[in-house]
Coordinates of C-alpha atoms in Angstrom, one line a residue:
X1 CA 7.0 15.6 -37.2
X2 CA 9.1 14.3 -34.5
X3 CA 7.6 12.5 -31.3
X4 CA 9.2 14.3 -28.5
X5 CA 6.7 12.9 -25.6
X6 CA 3.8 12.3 -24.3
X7 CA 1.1 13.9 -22.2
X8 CA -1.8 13.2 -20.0
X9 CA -4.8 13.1 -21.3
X10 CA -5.9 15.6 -18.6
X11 CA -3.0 18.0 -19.5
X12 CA -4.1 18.4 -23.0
X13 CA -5.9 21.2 -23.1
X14 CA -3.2 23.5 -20.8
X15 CA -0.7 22.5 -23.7
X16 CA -3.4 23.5 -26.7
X17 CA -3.7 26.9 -25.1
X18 CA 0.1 27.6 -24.2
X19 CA 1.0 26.8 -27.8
X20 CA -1.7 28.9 -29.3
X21 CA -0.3 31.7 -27.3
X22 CA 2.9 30.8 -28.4
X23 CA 1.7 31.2 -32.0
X24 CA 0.0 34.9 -31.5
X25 CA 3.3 36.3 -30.4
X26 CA 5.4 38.5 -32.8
X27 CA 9.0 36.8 -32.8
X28 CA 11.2 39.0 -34.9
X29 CA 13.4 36.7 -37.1
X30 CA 12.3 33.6 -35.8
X31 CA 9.8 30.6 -36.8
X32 CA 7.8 29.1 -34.8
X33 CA 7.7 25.0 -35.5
X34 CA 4.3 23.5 -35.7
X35 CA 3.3 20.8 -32.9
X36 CA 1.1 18.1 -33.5
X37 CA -0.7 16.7 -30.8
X38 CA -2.9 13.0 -31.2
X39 CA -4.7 11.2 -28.7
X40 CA -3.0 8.3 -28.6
X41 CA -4.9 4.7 -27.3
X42 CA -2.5 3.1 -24.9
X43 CA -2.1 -1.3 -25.3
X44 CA -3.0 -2.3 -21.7
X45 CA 0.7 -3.9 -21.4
X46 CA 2.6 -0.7 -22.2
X47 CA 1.0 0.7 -19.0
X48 CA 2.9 -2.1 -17.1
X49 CA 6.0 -2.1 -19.0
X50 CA 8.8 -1.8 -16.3
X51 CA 12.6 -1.9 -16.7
X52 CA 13.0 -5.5 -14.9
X53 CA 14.1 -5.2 -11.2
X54 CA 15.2 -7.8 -8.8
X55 CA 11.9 -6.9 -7.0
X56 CA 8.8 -8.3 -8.2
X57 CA 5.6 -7.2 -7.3
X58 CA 3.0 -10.3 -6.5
X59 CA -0.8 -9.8 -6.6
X60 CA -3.7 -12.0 -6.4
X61 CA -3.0 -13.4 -3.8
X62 CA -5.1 -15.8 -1.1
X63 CA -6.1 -14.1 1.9
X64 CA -4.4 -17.1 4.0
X65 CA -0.8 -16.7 1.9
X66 CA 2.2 -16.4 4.2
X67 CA 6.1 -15.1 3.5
X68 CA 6.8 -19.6 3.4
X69 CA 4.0 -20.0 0.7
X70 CA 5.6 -17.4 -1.3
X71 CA 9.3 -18.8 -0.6
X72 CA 8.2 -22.2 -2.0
X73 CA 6.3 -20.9 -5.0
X74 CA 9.1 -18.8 -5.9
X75 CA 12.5 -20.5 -5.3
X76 CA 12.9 -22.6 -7.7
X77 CA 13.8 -19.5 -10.0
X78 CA 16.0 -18.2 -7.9
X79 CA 17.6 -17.2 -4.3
X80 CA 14.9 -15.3 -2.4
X81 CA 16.8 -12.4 0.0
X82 CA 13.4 -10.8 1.0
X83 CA 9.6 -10.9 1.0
X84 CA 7.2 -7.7 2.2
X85 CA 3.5 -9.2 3.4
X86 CA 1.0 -6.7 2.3
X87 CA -1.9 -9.1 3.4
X88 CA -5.1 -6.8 3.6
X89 CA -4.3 -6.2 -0.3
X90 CA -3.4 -9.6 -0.9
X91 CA -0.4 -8.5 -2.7
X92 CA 3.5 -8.9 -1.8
X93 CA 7.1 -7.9 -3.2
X94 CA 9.7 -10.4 -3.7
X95 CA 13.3 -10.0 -3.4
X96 CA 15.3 -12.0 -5.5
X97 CA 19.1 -11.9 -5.1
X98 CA 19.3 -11.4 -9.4
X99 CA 17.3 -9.3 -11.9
X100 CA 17.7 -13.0 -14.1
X101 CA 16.1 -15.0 -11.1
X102 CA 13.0 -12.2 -10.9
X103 CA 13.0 -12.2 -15.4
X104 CA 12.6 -16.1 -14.6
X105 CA 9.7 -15.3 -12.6
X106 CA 7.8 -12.7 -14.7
X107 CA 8.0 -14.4 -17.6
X108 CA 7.5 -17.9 -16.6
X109 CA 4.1 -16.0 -15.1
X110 CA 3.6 -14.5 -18.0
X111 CA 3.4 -17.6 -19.8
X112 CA 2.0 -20.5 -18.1
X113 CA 0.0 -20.1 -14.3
X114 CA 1.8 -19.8 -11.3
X115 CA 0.1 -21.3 -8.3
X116 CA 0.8 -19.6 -4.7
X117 CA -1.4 -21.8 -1.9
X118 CA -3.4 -23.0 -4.5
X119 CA -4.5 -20.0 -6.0
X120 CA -3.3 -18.1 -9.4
X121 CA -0.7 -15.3 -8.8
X122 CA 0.2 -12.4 -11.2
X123 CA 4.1 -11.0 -11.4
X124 CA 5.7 -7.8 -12.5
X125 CA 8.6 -5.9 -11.5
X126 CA 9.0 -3.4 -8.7
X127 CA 9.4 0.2 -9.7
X128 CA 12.1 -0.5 -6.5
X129 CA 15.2 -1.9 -7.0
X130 CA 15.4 -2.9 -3.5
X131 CA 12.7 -3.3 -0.9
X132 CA 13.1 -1.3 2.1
X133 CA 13.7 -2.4 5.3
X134 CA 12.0 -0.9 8.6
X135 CA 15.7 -1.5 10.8
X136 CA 19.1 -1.9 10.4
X137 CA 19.3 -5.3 11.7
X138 CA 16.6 -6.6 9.4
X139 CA 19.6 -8.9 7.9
X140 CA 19.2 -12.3 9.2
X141 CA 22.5 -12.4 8.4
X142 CA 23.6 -10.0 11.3
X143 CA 22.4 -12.6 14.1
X144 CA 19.3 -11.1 15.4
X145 CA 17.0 -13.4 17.0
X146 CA 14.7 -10.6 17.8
X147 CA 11.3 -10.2 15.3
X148 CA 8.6 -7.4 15.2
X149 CA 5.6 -8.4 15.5
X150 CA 2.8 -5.7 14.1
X151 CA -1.1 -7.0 14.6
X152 CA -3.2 -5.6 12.2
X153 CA -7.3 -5.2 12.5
X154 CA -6.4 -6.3 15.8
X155 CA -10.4 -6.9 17.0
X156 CA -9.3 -9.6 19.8
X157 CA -6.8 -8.8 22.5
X158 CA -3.3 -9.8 22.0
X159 CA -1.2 -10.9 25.2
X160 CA 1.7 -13.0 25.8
X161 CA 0.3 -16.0 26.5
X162 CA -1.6 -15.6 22.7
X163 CA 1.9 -15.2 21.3
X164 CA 3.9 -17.9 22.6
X165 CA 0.6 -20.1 21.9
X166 CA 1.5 -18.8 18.1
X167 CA 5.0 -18.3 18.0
X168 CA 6.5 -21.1 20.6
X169 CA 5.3 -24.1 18.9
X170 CA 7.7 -23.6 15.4
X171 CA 10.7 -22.4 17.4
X172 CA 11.5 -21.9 20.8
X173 CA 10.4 -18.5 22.9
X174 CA 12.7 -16.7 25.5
X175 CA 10.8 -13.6 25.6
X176 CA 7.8 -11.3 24.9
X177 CA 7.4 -7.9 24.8
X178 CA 3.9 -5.8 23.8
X179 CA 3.8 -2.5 23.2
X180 CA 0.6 -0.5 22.5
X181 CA 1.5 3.4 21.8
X182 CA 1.1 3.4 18.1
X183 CA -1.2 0.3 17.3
X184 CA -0.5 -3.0 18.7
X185 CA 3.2 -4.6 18.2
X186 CA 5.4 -6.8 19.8
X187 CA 9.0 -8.2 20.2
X188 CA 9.8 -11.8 20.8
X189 CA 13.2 -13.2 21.4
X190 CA 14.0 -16.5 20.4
X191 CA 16.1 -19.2 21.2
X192 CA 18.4 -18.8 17.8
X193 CA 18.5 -17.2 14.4
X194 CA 17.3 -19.9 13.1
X195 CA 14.3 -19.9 15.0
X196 CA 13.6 -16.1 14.3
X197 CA 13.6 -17.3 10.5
X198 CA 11.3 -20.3 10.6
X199 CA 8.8 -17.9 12.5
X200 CA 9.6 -14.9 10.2
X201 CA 8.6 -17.3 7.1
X202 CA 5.8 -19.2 8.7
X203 CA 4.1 -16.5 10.3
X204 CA 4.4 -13.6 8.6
X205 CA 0.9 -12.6 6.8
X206 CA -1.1 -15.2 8.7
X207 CA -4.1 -14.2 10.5
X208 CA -4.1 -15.3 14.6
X209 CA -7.7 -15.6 14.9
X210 CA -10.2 -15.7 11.6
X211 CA -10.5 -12.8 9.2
X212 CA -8.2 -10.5 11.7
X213 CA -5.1 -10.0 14.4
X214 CA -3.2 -9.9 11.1
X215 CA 0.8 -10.4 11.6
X216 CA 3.5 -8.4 9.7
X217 CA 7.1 -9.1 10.7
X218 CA 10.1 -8.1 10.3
X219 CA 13.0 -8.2 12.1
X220 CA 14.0 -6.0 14.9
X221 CA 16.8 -3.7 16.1
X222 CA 17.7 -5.0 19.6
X223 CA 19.0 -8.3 19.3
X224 CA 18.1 -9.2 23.3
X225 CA 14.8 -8.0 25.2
X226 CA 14.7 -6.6 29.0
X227 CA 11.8 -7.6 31.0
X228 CA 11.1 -6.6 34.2
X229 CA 8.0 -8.1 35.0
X230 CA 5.8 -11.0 34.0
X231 CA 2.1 -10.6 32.7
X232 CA -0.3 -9.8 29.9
X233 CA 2.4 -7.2 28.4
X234 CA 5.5 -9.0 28.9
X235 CA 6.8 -12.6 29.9
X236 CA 10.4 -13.9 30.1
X237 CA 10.1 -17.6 29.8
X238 CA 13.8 -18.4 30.5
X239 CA 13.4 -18.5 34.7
X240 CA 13.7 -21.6 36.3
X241 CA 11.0 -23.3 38.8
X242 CA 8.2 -23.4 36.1
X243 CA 4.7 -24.2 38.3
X244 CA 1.8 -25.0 35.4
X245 CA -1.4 -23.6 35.9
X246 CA -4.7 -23.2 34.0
X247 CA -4.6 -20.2 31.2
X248 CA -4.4 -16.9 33.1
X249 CA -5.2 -18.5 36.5
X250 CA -4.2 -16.3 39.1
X251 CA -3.0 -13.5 36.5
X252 CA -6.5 -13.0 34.9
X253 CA -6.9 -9.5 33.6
X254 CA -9.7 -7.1 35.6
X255 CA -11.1 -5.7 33.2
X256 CA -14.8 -6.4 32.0
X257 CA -13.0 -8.3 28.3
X258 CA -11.6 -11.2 29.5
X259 CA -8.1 -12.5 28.4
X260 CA -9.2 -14.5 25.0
X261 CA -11.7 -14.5 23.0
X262 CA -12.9 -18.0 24.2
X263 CA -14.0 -17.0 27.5
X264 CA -15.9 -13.9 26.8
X265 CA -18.5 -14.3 23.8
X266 CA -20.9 -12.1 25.5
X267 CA -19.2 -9.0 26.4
X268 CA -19.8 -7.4 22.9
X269 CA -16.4 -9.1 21.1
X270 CA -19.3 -11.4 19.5
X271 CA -18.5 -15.1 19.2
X272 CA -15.3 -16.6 19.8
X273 CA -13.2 -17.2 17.0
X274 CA -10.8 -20.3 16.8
X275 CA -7.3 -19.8 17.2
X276 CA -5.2 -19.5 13.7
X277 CA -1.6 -19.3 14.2
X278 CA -0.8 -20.9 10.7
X279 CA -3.4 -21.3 7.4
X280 CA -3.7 -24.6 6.3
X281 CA -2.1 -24.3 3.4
X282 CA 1.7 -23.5 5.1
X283 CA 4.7 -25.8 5.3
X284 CA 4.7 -25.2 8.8
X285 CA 1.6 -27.5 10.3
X286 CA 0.7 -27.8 13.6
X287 CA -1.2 -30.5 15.8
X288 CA -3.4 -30.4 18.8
X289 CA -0.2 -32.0 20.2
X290 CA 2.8 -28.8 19.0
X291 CA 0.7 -26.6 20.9
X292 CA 2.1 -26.8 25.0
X293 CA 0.4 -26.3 28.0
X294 CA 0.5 -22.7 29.4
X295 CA 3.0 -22.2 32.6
X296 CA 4.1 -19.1 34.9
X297 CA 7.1 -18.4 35.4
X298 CA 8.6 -16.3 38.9
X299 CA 9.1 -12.9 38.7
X300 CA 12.5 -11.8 36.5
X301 CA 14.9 -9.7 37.0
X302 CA 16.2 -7.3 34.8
X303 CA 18.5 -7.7 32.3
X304 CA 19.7 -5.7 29.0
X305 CA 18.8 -4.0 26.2
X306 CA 15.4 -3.4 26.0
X307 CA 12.8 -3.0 28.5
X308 CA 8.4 -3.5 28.4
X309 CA 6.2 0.0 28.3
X310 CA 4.8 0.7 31.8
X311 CA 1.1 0.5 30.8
X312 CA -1.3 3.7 31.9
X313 CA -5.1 4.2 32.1
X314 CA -4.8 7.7 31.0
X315 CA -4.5 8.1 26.9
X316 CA -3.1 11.1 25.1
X317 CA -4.2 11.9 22.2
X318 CA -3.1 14.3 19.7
X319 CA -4.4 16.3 16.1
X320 CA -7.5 17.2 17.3
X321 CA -9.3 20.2 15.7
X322 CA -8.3 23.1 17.7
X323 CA -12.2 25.0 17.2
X324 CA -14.0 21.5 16.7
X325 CA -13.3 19.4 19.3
X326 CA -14.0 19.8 23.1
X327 CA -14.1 18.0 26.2
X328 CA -17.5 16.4 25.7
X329 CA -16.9 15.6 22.0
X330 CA -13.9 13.7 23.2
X331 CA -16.3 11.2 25.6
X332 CA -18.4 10.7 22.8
X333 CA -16.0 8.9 20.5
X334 CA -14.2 7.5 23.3
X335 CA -17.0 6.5 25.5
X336 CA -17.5 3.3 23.1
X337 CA -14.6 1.6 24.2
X338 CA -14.5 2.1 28.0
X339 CA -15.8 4.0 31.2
X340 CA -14.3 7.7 30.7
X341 CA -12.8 9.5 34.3
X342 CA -11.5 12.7 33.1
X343 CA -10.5 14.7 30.0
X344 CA -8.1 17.5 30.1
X345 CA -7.0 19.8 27.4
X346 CA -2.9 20.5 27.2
X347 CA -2.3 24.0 26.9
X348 CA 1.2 23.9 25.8
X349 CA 0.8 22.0 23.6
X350 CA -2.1 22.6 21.1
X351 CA -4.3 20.0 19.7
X352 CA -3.7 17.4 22.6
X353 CA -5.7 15.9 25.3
X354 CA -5.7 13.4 28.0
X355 CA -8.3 11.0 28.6
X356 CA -8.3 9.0 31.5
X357 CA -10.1 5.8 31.4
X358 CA -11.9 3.3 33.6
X359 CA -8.6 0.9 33.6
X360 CA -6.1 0.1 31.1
X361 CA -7.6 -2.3 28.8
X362 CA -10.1 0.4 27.9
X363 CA -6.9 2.5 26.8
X364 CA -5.4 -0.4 24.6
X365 CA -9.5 -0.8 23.0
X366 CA -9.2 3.2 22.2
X367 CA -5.9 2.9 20.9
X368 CA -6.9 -0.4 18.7
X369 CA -9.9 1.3 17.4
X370 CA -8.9 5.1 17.5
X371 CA -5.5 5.7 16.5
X372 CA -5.0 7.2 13.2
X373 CA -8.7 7.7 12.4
X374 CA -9.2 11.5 10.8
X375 CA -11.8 13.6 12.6
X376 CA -13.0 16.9 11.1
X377 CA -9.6 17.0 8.7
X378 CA -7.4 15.5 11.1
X379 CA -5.9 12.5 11.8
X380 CA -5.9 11.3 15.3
X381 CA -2.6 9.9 17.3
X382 CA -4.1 7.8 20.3
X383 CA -1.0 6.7 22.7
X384 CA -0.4 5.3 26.4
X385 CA 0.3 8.8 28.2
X386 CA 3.1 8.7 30.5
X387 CA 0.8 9.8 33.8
X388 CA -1.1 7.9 35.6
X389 CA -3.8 10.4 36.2
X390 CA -5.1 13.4 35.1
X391 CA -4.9 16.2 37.1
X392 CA -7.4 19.6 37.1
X393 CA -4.1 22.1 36.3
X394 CA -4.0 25.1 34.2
X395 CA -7.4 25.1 33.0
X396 CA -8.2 27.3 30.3
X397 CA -11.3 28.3 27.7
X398 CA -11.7 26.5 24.7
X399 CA -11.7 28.2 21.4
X400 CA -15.4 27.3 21.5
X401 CA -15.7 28.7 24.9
X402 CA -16.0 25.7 26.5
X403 CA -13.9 24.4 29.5
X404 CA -10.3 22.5 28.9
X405 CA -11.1 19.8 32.0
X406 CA -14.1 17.9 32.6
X407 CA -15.0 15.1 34.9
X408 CA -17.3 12.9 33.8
X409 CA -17.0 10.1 36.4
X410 CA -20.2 10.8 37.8
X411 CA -22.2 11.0 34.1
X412 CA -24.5 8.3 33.4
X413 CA -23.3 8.4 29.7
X414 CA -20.8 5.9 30.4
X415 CA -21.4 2.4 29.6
X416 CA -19.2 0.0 31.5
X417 CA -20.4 1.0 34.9
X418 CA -21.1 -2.6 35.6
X419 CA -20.7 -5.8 34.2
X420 CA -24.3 -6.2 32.7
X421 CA -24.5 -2.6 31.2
X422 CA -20.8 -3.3 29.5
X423 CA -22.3 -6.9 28.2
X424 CA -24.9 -5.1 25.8
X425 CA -22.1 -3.0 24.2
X426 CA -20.6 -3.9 20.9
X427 CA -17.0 -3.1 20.3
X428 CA -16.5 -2.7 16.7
X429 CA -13.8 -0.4 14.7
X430 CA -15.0 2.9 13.5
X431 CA -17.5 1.9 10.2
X432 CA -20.1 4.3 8.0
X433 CA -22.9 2.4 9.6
X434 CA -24.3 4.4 13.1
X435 CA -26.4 2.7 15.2
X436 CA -28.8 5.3 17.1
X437 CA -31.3 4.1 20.2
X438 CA -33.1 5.6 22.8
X439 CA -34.6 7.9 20.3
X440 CA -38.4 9.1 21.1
X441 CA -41.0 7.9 18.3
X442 CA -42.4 11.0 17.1
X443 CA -38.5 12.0 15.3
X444 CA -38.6 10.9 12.1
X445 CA -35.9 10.2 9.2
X446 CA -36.7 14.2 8.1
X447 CA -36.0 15.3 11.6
X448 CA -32.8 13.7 12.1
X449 CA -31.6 14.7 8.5
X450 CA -32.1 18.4 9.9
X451 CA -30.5 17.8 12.8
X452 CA -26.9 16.5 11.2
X453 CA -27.1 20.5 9.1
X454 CA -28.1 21.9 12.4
X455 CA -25.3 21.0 13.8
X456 CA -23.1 21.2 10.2
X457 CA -21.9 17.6 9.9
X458 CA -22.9 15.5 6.7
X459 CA -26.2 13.7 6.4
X460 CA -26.7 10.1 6.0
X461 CA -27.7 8.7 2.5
X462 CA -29.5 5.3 4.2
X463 CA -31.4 5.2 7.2
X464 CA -33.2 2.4 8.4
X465 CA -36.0 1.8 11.7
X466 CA -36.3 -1.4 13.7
X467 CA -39.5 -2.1 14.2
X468 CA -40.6 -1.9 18.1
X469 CA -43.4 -2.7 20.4
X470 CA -46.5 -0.4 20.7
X471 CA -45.9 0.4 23.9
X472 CA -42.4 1.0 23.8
X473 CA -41.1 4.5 24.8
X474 CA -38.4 4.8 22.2
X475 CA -37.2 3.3 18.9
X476 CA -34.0 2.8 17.6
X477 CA -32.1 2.0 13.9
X478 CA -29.5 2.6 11.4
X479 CA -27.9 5.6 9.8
X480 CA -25.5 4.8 6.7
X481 CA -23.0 7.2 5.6
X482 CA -20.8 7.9 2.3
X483 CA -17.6 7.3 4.7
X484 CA -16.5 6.0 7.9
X485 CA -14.6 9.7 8.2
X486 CA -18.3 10.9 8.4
X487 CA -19.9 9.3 10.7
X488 CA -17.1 9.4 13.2
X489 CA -17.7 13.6 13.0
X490 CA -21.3 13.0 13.4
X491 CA -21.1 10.5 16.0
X492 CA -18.7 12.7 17.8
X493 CA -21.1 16.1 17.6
X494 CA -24.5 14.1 18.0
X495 CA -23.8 11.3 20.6
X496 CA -25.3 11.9 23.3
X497 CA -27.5 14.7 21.8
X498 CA -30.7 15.8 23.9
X499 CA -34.0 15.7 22.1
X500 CA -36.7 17.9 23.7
X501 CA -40.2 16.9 23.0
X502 CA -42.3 20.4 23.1
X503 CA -45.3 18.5 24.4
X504 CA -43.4 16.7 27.2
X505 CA -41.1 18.5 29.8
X506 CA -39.0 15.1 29.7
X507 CA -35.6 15.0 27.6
X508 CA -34.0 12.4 25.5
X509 CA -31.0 11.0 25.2
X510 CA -29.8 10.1 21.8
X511 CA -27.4 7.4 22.2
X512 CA -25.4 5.9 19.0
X513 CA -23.0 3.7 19.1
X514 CA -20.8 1.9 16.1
X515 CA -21.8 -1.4 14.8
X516 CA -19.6 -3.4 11.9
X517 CA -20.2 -3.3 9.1
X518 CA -18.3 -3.8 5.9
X519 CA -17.4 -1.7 2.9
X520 CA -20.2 -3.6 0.8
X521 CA -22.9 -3.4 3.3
X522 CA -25.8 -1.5 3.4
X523 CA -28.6 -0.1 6.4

């Protein structure tokens, strides 16, 4: 009658039928002892009793809570060595330098509210006895003046001029460095340590522009950026002879997006958000008056340590389905996001591809939106390739039979062949709303259902027509899916899809294209 353990719930019956076995056997000599097993109704606090930690795990938090609102919730039980942001799930770990200073906090919240930025917290310890840093130098400690800056959800484009704008104005900016291989991140060197901190704590977990461009820093490992050139990637602001300007004059980016989200609310960003580089809420305010004038600066030269990424139109990308995914399949996903040139299989290496775009903004917007999406079972790894053009070499069949290069800069598929064309085209993340067009009348919900197991990719589960004119040619509407993972594989098989009418010799293009849409949301 002893209680050895517990089980899951789930593992109940594999025990019930191990023991019974147990209990048919012939054991010479021995006994067998009897085990009792009871369903036992857990208290909702023993399935959060934790041995205390110095960590402690902080939820229910505000969506505009950043690493300084934390700090001065939390201090006054005790000294704070480290705070992890997990801002899209409003949730944080805390650091304290003593398991009494975090048992000060957990019980205190335990007790009587705890207000973070104005809003009710919850506290319990870490299963961690330590929160893990991403570098070695992530001590402030050590001297490094050098933070890492990663930009979640980033819908807006981020450039240096957006970052000094952010980070300038609470301490003082030498450099800037953007990279965009995994995701969008940057490195900015300030004027001290002291600096680095006040922007670590101010900043990190703020949003840059409302509801996204989402900052989680850390520190870095170099403590002193090389740049080699000044522009929308990099920027050393430490040269002398500083000529002001207008923002971006005379450096103004060519691609159809302009520079910030201010000057281009009609080229399918939507409407221009305000600038947010600190919630209202932080200790760190700014005025109309903290935030400078923009100014170029001559071209640098070189110094140590770290150097910018030499940015590329041409996009690798990598985990693609070796029988499912093809030249053509590619440009369909990637068509959304910019003008496609050129796809090309790599045959030593399975999997991969390179893509090269219209220029390289459309590379960072694939990257943004693409990278680390799955596709037929796989996740994707979208990256600035090294070349600088894809070249027709070593082409090979597909396991589908198809080719392993195509040029598609002829196609009239892509939609950024000119400035009014790219205007009407709405670049959104990857959602499980499709928005289909160009569609001839007589295809009906039934038709397109078959169509998606024609073709052996999932069917929608809402589906919705916009009304149109009588005398249009074609109508157009929405397709809602159980996941975004399925309607990326269906937009990637059935974009671009040709319908043939058997009554008309004419074909039809059926065009879809992603709209936003949120997890709630419905056709």
């Amino acid at each position: 009658d002893r209680v050895l353990g517990f089980i899951p719930r789930e593992q109940y019956h594999d025990v019930v039928h191990n023991v019974n076995m147990c209990d048919s056997m012939h054991l010479k000599g021995n006994t067998i002892p009897c085990l009792k097993l009871y369903f036992l109704v857990a208290k909702p606090e023993d399935s959060h009793r934790i041995s205390p930690s110095p960590v402690v795990h902080v939820r229910g938090l505000c969506e505009a809570v950043v690493e300084a609102d934390l700090i001065d919730a939390l201090e006054k039980f005790g000294s704070i060595c480290y705070v992890m942001m997990m801002p899209f799930k409003r949730q944080a770990l805390v650091e304290f330098s003593t398991v009494e200073s975090a048992d000060r906090c957990v019980s205190c919240g335990a007790k009587e509210p705890v207000y973070i930025a104005g809003q009710q917290a919850y506290f319990n310890y870490s299963t961690s006895k330590r929160i893990t840093r991403p570098t070695n130098a992530d001590n402030p400690n050590s001297g490094n003046k050098v933070l890492l800056l990663s930009i979640q959800n980033p819908l807006y484009p981020i450039t240096t001029d957006v970052l000094y704008t952010v980070c300038n104005p609470i301490g003082s900016v030498l450099r800037i460095v953007i990279f965009k291989r995994n995701g969008i991140q940057a490195m900015v060197e300030f004027e001290s340590v002291q600096c680095a901190q006040k922007a670590k704590a101010a900043l990190n977990g703020a949003d840059i522009y409302a509801g996204c461009c989402t900052l989680k820093i850390e520190y870095a490992r170099p403590t002193r950026l090389n740049v080699i050139k000044n522009d929308n990637e990099s920027w050393d602001y430490t040269k002398p002879y500083l000529v002001r300007r207008d923002r971006g004059k005379g450096r103004q980016r060519q691609a159809i997006l302009g520079e910030h989200p201010s000057s281009y609310s009609d080229n399918g960003y939507g409407s221009p958000c305000p600038l947010l580089p600190l919630p209202g809420n932080s200790r760190y305010k700014l005025t109309s008056a903290d935030v400078p004038d923009m100014v170029s600066y001559p071209l640098p030269q070189s110094s140590s340590s770290y150097s910018a990424h030499t940015s590329s139109s041409v996009a690798m990308v990598s985990g693609l389905h070796s029988s499912k995914m093809n030249c053509t399949r590619i440009f369909n996903l990637f068509c959304l996001y910019g003008n496609i040139e050129k796809v090309k299989f790599m045959k030593s290496v399975p999997g991969t591809a390179l893509v090269e775009m219209g220029d390289e903004y459309a590379v960072d917007r694939a990257i943004t939106h693409l990278n680390s999406i799955k596709v037929f079972g796989k996740r994707l790894n979208v990256c600035v390739s090294k070349q600088h053009a894809v070249i027709p070499s070593q082409v090979f069949e597909l396991e589908d039979g198809s080719s392993s290069y195509k040029d598609f800069a002829m196609t009239r598929n892509n939609r950024f062949s000119s400035a009014g064309q790219a205007s009407k085209n709405i670049i959104q993340p990857p959602s499980a709303v499709l928005h289909y067009y160009n569609v001839p009348p007589c295809i009906s919900q039934e038709h397109l259902l078959r169509l998606c197991t024609e073709h052996d990719v999932p069917g929608f589960v809402k589906f919705k027509m916009f009304d149109a004119k009588p005398s249009s040619k074609t109508i157009s509407g929405l397709l809602e899916f159980d996941s975004k993972t399925e309607a990326v594989e269906v937009l990637t098989v059935l974009n671009h899809y040709q319908i043939r009418i058997p009554s008309k010799s004419e074909a039809f293009n059926s065009y879809c294209t992603i709209i936003q849409c949120s997890v709630s949301a419905t056709c």
